[in-house]
mmCIF file of C-alpha atoms in Angstrom:
data_model
loop_
_atom_site.group_PDB
_atom_site.id
_atom_site.type_symbol
_atom_site.label_atom_id
_atom_site.label_comp_id
_atom_site.label_asym_id
_atom_site.label_seq_id
_atom_site.Cartn_x
_atom_site.Cartn_y
_atom_site.Cartn_z
ATOM 1 C CA UNK Y 129 -8.478 2.176 16.094
ATOM 2 C CA UNK Y 130 -8.494 2.434 12.279
ATOM 3 C CA UNK Y 131 -8.927 -1.252 11.546
ATOM 4 C CA UNK Y 132 -9.752 -2.551 8.082
ATOM 5 C CA UNK Y 133 -10.797 -6.139 7.545
ATOM 6 C CA UNK Y 134 -10.976 -8.211 4.390
ATOM 7 C CA UNK Y 135 -12.863 -11.382 3.701
ATOM 8 C CA UNK Y 136 -11.929 -13.956 2.668
ATOM 9 C CA UNK Y 137 -8.234 -13.973 3.510
ATOM 10 C CA UNK Y 138 -7.615 -16.545 0.822
ATOM 11 C CA UNK Y 139 -9.735 -18.175 -1.866
ATOM 12 C CA UNK Y 140 -9.241 -20.777 -4.547
ATOM 13 C CA UNK Y 141 -11.662 -20.789 -7.454
ATOM 14 C CA UNK Y 142 -12.007 -22.436 -10.824
ATOM 15 C CA UNK Y 143 -11.370 -20.609 -14.049
ATOM 16 C CA UNK Y 144 -14.514 -18.930 -15.343
ATOM 17 C CA UNK Y 145 -16.158 -18.414 -11.968
ATOM 18 C CA UNK Y 146 -16.592 -15.149 -10.068
ATOM 19 C CA UNK Y 147 -15.194 -14.244 -6.687
ATOM 20 C CA UNK Y 148 -16.290 -11.473 -4.337
ATOM 21 C CA UNK Y 149 -13.913 -9.886 -1.842
ATOM 22 C CA UNK Y 150 -15.225 -7.691 0.967
ATOM 23 C CA UNK Y 151 -13.402 -4.806 2.584
ATOM 24 C CA UNK Y 152 -14.756 -3.293 5.780
ATOM 25 C CA UNK Y 153 -13.666 -0.382 7.930
ATOM 26 C CA UNK Y 154 -14.464 -1.576 11.436
ATOM 27 C CA UNK Y 155 -14.160 1.519 13.598
ATOM 28 C CA UNK Y 156 -14.329 4.473 11.239
ATOM 29 C CA UNK Y 157 -16.246 5.678 8.238
ATOM 30 C CA UNK Y 158 -14.297 5.386 5.023
ATOM 31 C CA UNK Y 159 -15.269 7.981 2.470
ATOM 32 C CA UNK Y 160 -12.692 6.589 0.067
ATOM 33 C CA UNK Y 161 -11.529 3.034 -0.438
ATOM 34 C CA UNK Y 162 -8.753 1.798 -2.674
ATOM 35 C CA UNK Y 163 -8.212 -1.582 -4.270
ATOM 36 C CA UNK Y 164 -4.695 -2.767 -5.022
ATOM 37 C CA UNK Y 165 -3.231 -5.833 -6.637
ATOM 38 C CA UNK Y 166 0.225 -7.139 -5.881
ATOM 39 C CA UNK Y 167 2.056 -9.842 -7.782
ATOM 40 C CA UNK Y 168 4.933 -11.700 -6.110
ATOM 41 C CA UNK Y 169 8.014 -9.562 -5.493
ATOM 42 C CA UNK Y 170 6.343 -6.523 -7.042
ATOM 43 C CA UNK Y 171 4.977 -3.354 -5.528
ATOM 44 C CA UNK Y 172 1.364 -2.422 -5.048
ATOM 45 C CA UNK Y 173 -0.588 -1.593 -8.164
ATOM 46 C CA UNK Y 174 -3.620 0.609 -7.688
ATOM 47 C CA UNK Y 175 -6.607 -0.840 -9.506
ATOM 48 C CA UNK Y 176 -9.356 1.599 -8.599
ATOM 49 C CA UNK Y 177 -10.516 4.252 -6.195
ATOM 50 C CA UNK Y 178 -14.050 4.278 -4.920
ATOM 51 C CA UNK Y 179 -15.987 6.892 -3.042
ATOM 52 C CA UNK Y 180 -19.100 5.962 -1.131
ATOM 53 C CA UNK Y 181 -22.201 6.211 -3.241
ATOM 54 C CA UNK Y 182 -20.477 6.883 -6.538
ATOM 55 C CA UNK Y 183 -18.896 4.861 -9.311
ATOM 56 C CA UNK Y 184 -15.336 3.712 -8.902
ATOM 57 C CA UNK Y 185 -12.521 5.345 -10.829
ATOM 58 C CA UNK Y 186 -10.398 2.707 -12.504
ATOM 59 C CA UNK Y 187 -6.730 3.028 -13.333
ATOM 60 C CA UNK Y 188 -5.611 2.734 -16.918
ATOM 61 C CA UNK Y 189 -5.468 -0.868 -18.054
ATOM 62 C CA UNK Y 190 -7.869 -2.191 -15.438
ATOM 63 C CA UNK Y 191 -11.052 -3.616 -16.951
ATOM 64 C CA UNK Y 192 -14.029 -2.211 -15.076
ATOM 65 C CA UNK Y 193 -16.349 -4.923 -16.431
ATOM 66 C CA UNK Y 194 -14.063 -7.607 -15.091
ATOM 67 C CA UNK Y 195 -13.305 -6.055 -11.711
ATOM 68 C CA UNK Y 196 -16.612 -4.825 -10.348
ATOM 69 C CA UNK Y 197 -16.340 -2.479 -7.400
ATOM 70 C CA UNK Y 198 -19.236 -1.474 -5.199
ATOM 71 C CA UNK Y 199 -18.846 1.014 -2.342
ATOM 72 C CA UNK Y 200 -22.374 0.802 -1.015
ATOM 73 C CA UNK Y 201 -21.797 2.218 2.439
ATOM 74 C CA UNK Y 202 -19.214 4.146 4.425
ATOM 75 C CA UNK Y 203 -17.916 0.924 5.928
ATOM 76 C CA UNK Y 204 -18.085 -1.589 3.085
ATOM 77 C CA UNK Y 205 -16.612 -1.937 -0.367
ATOM 78 C CA UNK Y 206 -16.611 -5.083 -2.478
ATOM 79 C CA UNK Y 207 -14.464 -6.209 -5.377
ATOM 80 C CA UNK Y 208 -15.867 -8.917 -7.626
ATOM 81 C CA UNK Y 209 -13.503 -10.623 -10.016
ATOM 82 C CA UNK Y 210 -15.747 -11.889 -12.802
ATOM 83 C CA UNK Y 211 -14.915 -14.814 -15.063
ATOM 84 C CA UNK Y 212 -11.626 -15.314 -13.279
ATOM 85 C CA UNK Y 213 -8.611 -16.673 -15.126
ATOM 86 C CA UNK Y 214 -5.316 -18.031 -13.789
ATOM 87 C CA UNK Y 215 -3.587 -14.740 -14.615
ATOM 88 C CA UNK Y 216 -5.924 -13.041 -12.115
ATOM 89 C CA UNK Y 217 -4.242 -15.002 -9.334
ATOM 90 C CA UNK Y 218 -2.725 -12.363 -7.094
ATOM 91 C CA UNK Y 219 -2.766 -10.721 -3.678
ATOM 92 C CA UNK Y 220 -5.623 -8.207 -3.528
ATOM 93 C CA UNK Y 221 -5.411 -5.533 -0.857
ATOM 94 C CA UNK Y 222 -7.894 -2.840 0.030
ATOM 95 C CA UNK Y 223 -7.229 0.314 1.949
ATOM 96 C CA UNK Y 224 -9.482 2.973 3.350
ATOM 97 C CA UNK Y 225 -9.173 6.677 4.010
ATOM 98 C CA UNK Y 226 -11.301 8.248 6.671
ATOM 99 C CA UNK Y 227 -12.148 11.586 5.137
ATOM 100 C CA UNK Y 228 -10.872 14.356 2.904
ATOM 101 C CA UNK Y 229 -7.844 16.004 4.447
ATOM 102 C CA UNK Y 230 -6.816 12.813 6.235
ATOM 103 C CA UNK Y 231 -4.003 11.436 4.168
ATOM 104 C CA UNK Y 232 -3.233 8.136 5.804
ATOM 105 C CA UNK Y 233 -4.602 4.986 4.236
ATOM 106 C CA UNK Y 234 -5.330 2.026 6.467
ATOM 107 C CA UNK Y 235 -4.769 -1.313 4.818
ATOM 108 C CA UNK Y 236 -6.730 -4.498 5.108
ATOM 109 C CA UNK Y 237 -4.838 -7.781 5.598
ATOM 110 C CA UNK Y 238 -5.211 -8.761 1.951
ATOM 111 C CA UNK Y 239 -6.875 -11.600 0.066
ATOM 112 C CA UNK Y 240 -4.844 -14.175 -1.766
ATOM 113 C CA UNK Y 241 -6.727 -15.358 -4.844
ATOM 114 C CA UNK Y 242 -5.696 -18.488 -6.707
ATOM 115 C CA UNK Y 243 -7.517 -19.362 -9.909
ATOM 116 C CA UNK Y 244 -7.056 -22.929 -11.089
ATOM 117 C CA UNK C 187 5.785 11.484 -15.368
ATOM 118 C CA UNK C 188 5.530 10.302 -11.809
ATOM 119 C CA UNK C 189 8.175 8.030 -10.387
ATOM 120 C CA UNK C 190 9.475 6.664 -7.118
ATOM 121 C CA UNK C 191 12.956 5.149 -6.954
ATOM 122 C CA UNK C 192 14.352 3.083 -4.125
ATOM 123 C CA UNK C 193 16.956 0.302 -3.955
ATOM 124 C CA UNK C 194 15.700 -3.189 -4.633
ATOM 125 C CA UNK C 195 17.445 -4.915 -1.766
ATOM 126 C CA UNK C 196 19.672 -4.110 1.200
ATOM 127 C CA UNK C 197 21.414 -6.246 3.782
ATOM 128 C CA UNK C 198 22.299 -5.202 7.317
ATOM 129 C CA UNK C 199 23.420 -6.763 10.573
ATOM 130 C CA UNK C 200 21.309 -7.209 13.690
ATOM 131 C CA UNK C 201 21.898 -4.320 16.085
ATOM 132 C CA UNK C 202 23.215 -2.010 13.385
ATOM 133 C CA UNK C 203 21.713 1.007 11.613
ATOM 134 C CA UNK C 204 20.452 1.099 8.038
ATOM 135 C CA UNK C 205 19.256 3.948 5.837
ATOM 136 C CA UNK C 206 16.872 3.292 2.959
ATOM 137 C CA UNK C 207 16.799 6.081 0.391
ATOM 138 C CA UNK C 208 13.946 7.146 -1.844
ATOM 139 C CA UNK C 209 13.776 9.743 -4.590
ATOM 140 C CA UNK C 210 10.461 10.882 -5.944
ATOM 141 C CA UNK C 211 8.870 12.789 -8.785
ATOM 142 C CA UNK C 212 5.181 13.497 -8.443
ATOM 143 C CA UNK C 213 2.668 15.849 -10.038
ATOM 144 C CA UNK C 214 2.235 18.122 -7.093
ATOM 145 C CA UNK C 215 3.189 16.924 -3.644
ATOM 146 C CA UNK C 216 1.132 16.190 -0.576
ATOM 147 C CA UNK C 217 3.606 14.216 1.437
ATOM 148 C CA UNK C 218 5.816 11.156 1.530
ATOM 149 C CA UNK C 219 4.877 7.893 3.215
ATOM 150 C CA UNK C 220 6.874 4.900 4.369
ATOM 151 C CA UNK C 221 5.220 1.533 4.865
ATOM 152 C CA UNK C 222 6.567 -1.792 6.094
ATOM 153 C CA UNK C 223 5.379 -4.986 4.446
ATOM 154 C CA UNK C 224 6.208 -8.484 5.628
ATOM 155 C CA UNK C 225 5.954 -11.260 3.075
ATOM 156 C CA UNK C 226 2.366 -12.299 2.452
ATOM 157 C CA UNK C 227 0.946 -9.484 4.541
ATOM 158 C CA UNK C 228 -0.497 -6.052 3.832
ATOM 159 C CA UNK C 229 1.578 -2.900 4.345
ATOM 160 C CA UNK C 230 1.594 -1.190 7.716
ATOM 161 C CA UNK C 231 2.100 2.538 8.122
ATOM 162 C CA UNK C 232 5.443 3.738 9.442
ATOM 163 C CA UNK C 233 5.714 7.449 8.791
ATOM 164 C CA UNK C 234 4.444 10.499 6.950
ATOM 165 C CA UNK C 235 6.509 13.588 6.090
ATOM 166 C CA UNK C 236 5.196 16.688 4.391
ATOM 167 C CA UNK C 237 7.651 19.274 5.753
ATOM 168 C CA UNK C 238 11.412 19.211 5.400
ATOM 169 C CA UNK C 239 13.320 17.613 8.200
ATOM 170 C CA UNK C 240 13.579 14.553 10.354
ATOM 171 C CA UNK C 241 10.680 12.851 12.098
ATOM 172 C CA UNK C 242 11.722 10.434 14.814
ATOM 173 C CA UNK C 243 9.508 7.650 16.080
ATOM 174 C CA UNK C 244 11.268 5.191 18.332
ATOM 175 C CA UNK C 245 13.800 3.115 16.406
ATOM 176 C CA UNK C 246 12.519 4.459 13.097
ATOM 177 C CA UNK C 247 13.104 7.944 11.702
ATOM 178 C CA UNK C 248 12.140 9.452 8.368
ATOM 179 C CA UNK C 249 13.680 12.430 6.614
ATOM 180 C CA UNK C 250 12.369 14.615 3.807
ATOM 181 C CA UNK C 251 13.958 17.192 1.519
ATOM 182 C CA UNK C 252 11.344 18.601 -0.825
ATOM 183 C CA UNK C 253 13.822 20.677 -2.799
ATOM 184 C CA UNK C 254 15.792 17.538 -3.621
ATOM 185 C CA UNK C 255 12.811 15.203 -4.029
ATOM 186 C CA UNK C 256 14.457 12.911 -1.525
ATOM 187 C CA UNK C 257 13.549 10.965 1.570
ATOM 188 C CA UNK C 258 15.124 8.309 3.682
ATOM 189 C CA UNK C 259 13.988 5.873 6.328
ATOM 190 C CA UNK C 260 16.480 5.241 9.112
ATOM 191 C CA UNK C 261 16.208 2.097 11.191
ATOM 192 C CA UNK C 262 18.296 1.832 14.367
ATOM 193 C CA UNK C 263 19.121 -1.108 16.609
ATOM 194 C CA UNK C 264 18.012 -3.514 13.940
ATOM 195 C CA UNK C 265 16.125 -6.605 15.010
ATOM 196 C CA UNK C 266 15.518 -9.775 13.044
ATOM 197 C CA UNK C 267 11.812 -8.924 12.873
ATOM 198 C CA UNK C 268 12.711 -5.818 10.852
ATOM 199 C CA UNK C 269 13.389 -8.082 7.881
ATOM 200 C CA UNK C 270 10.679 -6.945 5.472
ATOM 201 C CA UNK C 271 10.064 -4.823 2.422
ATOM 202 C CA UNK C 272 9.929 -1.083 2.947
ATOM 203 C CA UNK C 273 7.706 0.847 0.572
ATOM 204 C CA UNK C 274 8.157 4.508 -0.221
ATOM 205 C CA UNK C 275 5.081 6.310 -1.568
ATOM 206 C CA UNK C 276 4.584 9.907 -2.645
ATOM 207 C CA UNK C 277 1.185 11.560 -2.584
ATOM 208 C CA UNK C 278 0.421 13.680 -5.623
ATOM 209 C CA UNK C 279 -1.832 16.699 -6.063
ATOM 210 C CA UNK C 280 -4.865 14.409 -6.431
ATOM 211 C CA UNK C 281 -4.061 12.748 -3.119
ATOM 212 C CA UNK C 282 -3.158 9.541 -4.936
ATOM 213 C CA UNK C 283 -0.268 7.485 -3.617
ATOM 214 C CA UNK C 284 2.487 6.750 -6.119
ATOM 215 C CA UNK C 285 4.276 3.642 -4.916
ATOM 216 C CA UNK C 286 7.876 2.610 -5.221
ATOM 217 C CA UNK C 287 8.718 -1.016 -5.917
ATOM 218 C CA UNK C 288 9.894 -1.518 -2.346
ATOM 219 C CA UNK C 289 13.247 -2.248 -0.757
ATOM 220 C CA UNK C 290 13.704 -5.733 0.610
ATOM 221 C CA UNK C 291 15.724 -5.486 3.816
ATOM 222 C CA UNK C 292 17.580 -8.604 4.920
ATOM 223 C CA UNK C 293 18.849 -8.675 8.493
ATOM 224 C CA UNK C 294 21.677 -11.048 9.304
ATOM 225 C CA UNK C 295 22.573 -12.160 12.841
#
């Protein structure tokens, strides 16, 4: 149980285009989903926290107009990287938490984004 | 401020035991997590401690001392597949995870 999927697993896009990444909780309802970014040989950096049906809370330094997050249902959250640039190339990982009081986060397999 | 400190890299021998230490400072405390991350993959959950003491789970054990702001992950009977990064994360009063930079563990035959 507690499986989180991400799609796509990797994507290459041209500079200036937008890319959407989906995160799904397959066998549980995720009241909270988290989006992380990880650069090579660095730790996870939390980008934003989203609760179903409400606006995402972005971490300091993360542009909300560039990284659009939609948590439309209890099983789906999407991250759209708008007007992507080469410096946005990174490993994007989502995680999901089942409900308040449950502390464990279940991670998706990650999406490797390369912007050329 | 909030901070998680752990060694950058450790090397150990197959079949041996290794202890990865982590010290933490968080605003409030709701537990300490350890995750394993292989290169190019997402982290996988290893352990969660919120009370002082040792939690044993097969070859892996995790220890917590809240008064010292200290935890360690103990790996026994090391196997080559244990080569990975081990991430320590503290959960603060807002239930946010504060992540360490990870400890890269290299296992030699």
